[in-house]
C-alpha positions as a printed Julia matrix, in Angstrom:
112×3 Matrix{Float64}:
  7.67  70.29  -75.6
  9.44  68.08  -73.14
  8.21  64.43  -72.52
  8.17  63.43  -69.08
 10.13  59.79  -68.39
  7.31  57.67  -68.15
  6.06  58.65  -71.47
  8.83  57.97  -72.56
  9.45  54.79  -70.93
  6.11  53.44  -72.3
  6.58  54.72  -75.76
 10.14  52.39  -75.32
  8.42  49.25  -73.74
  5.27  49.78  -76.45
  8.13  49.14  -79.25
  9.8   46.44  -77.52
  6.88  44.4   -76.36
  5.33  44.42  -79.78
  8.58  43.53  -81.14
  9.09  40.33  -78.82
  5.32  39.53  -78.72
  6.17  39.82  -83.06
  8.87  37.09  -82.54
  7.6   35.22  -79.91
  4.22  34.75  -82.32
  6.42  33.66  -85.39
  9.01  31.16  -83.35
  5.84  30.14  -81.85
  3.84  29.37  -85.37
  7.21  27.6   -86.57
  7.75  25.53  -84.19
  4.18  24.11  -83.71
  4.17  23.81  -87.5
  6.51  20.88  -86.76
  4.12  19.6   -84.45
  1.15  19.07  -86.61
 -0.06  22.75  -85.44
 -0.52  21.71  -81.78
 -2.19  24.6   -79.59
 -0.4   23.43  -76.58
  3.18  23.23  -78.1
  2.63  26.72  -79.5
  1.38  27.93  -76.16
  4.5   26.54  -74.36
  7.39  28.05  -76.58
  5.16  31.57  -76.97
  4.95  32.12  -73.43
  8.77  30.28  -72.96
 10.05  32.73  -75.56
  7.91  35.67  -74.45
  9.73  35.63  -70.66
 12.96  34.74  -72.79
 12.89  37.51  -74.61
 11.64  40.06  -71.59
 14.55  38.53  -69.43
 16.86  39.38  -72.09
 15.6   43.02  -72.88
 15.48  43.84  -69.18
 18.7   43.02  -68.52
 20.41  44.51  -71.14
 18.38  47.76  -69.99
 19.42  47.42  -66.56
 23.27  45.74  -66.44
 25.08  47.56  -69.85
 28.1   48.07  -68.52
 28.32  44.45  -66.74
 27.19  42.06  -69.96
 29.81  44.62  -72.04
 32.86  43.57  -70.05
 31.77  39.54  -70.21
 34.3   39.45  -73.23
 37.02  41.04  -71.57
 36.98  39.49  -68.02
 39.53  37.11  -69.65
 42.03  39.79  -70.36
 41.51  41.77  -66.81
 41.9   38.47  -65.64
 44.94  37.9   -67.34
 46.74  41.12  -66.1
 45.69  40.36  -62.21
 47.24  36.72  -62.68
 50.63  38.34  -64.01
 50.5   41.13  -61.79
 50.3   38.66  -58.99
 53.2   36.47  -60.58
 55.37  39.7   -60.87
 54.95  40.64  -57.03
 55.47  36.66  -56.16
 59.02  36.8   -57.9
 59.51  40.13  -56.39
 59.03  39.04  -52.61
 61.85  36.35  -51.11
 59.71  33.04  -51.08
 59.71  31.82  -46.82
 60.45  28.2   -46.19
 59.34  26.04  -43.58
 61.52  24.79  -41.62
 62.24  20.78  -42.33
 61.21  18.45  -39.8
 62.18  14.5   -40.09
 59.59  12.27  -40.53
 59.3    8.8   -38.04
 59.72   5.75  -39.35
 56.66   3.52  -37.62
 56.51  -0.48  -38.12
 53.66  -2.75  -37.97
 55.17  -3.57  -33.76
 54.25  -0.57  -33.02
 50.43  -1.21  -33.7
 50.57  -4.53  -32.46
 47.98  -4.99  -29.55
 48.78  -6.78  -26.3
């Protein structure tokens, strides 16, 4: 039998949103422990981590490939910088031509 997507894509967001409702419930319970079990503190970081956790889920779902090449940015980085150095040293560097610079004395702002 073959599942259409969207029963599939529910059966995948069922698991996941029990999972971070799960974690938001026990971060939640923790931290308002610490707070003399305050309803409104537990409120506030079950609903902070609850969009935390969604924000995080969705876009690891939607950008893979971008948050797995974070880490090496540094290194593609890297090879552009000493690619760039290479064709630098290849290429004859121009100069400007030197001018001479005027030599101006406090006369010559004097008013009349």
């Amino acid at each position: 039998m073959i599942e259409n997507k969207t029963t599939s894509d529910c059966t995948i967001y069922a698991f996941v949103g029990t999972a971070i409702l799960a974690i938001s419930l026990v971060v939640a319970m923790y931290v308002g422990n610490d707070f003399h079990q305050s309803l409104f503190v537990e409120s506030i970081i079950f609903v902070g981590s609850n969009i935390l956790l969604w924000a995080i889920f969705i876009s690891m779902v939607n950008y893979p490939y971008e948050l797995m090449t974070i880490g090496s940015n540094s290194k593609t980085k890297k090879n552009v910088v000493e690619a760039e150095l290479a064709t630098e040293q290849e290429q004859p560097k121009q100069t400007l031509p030197q001018t001479e610079s005027a030599q101006y004395s406090h006369e010559d702002y004097d008013l009349p």
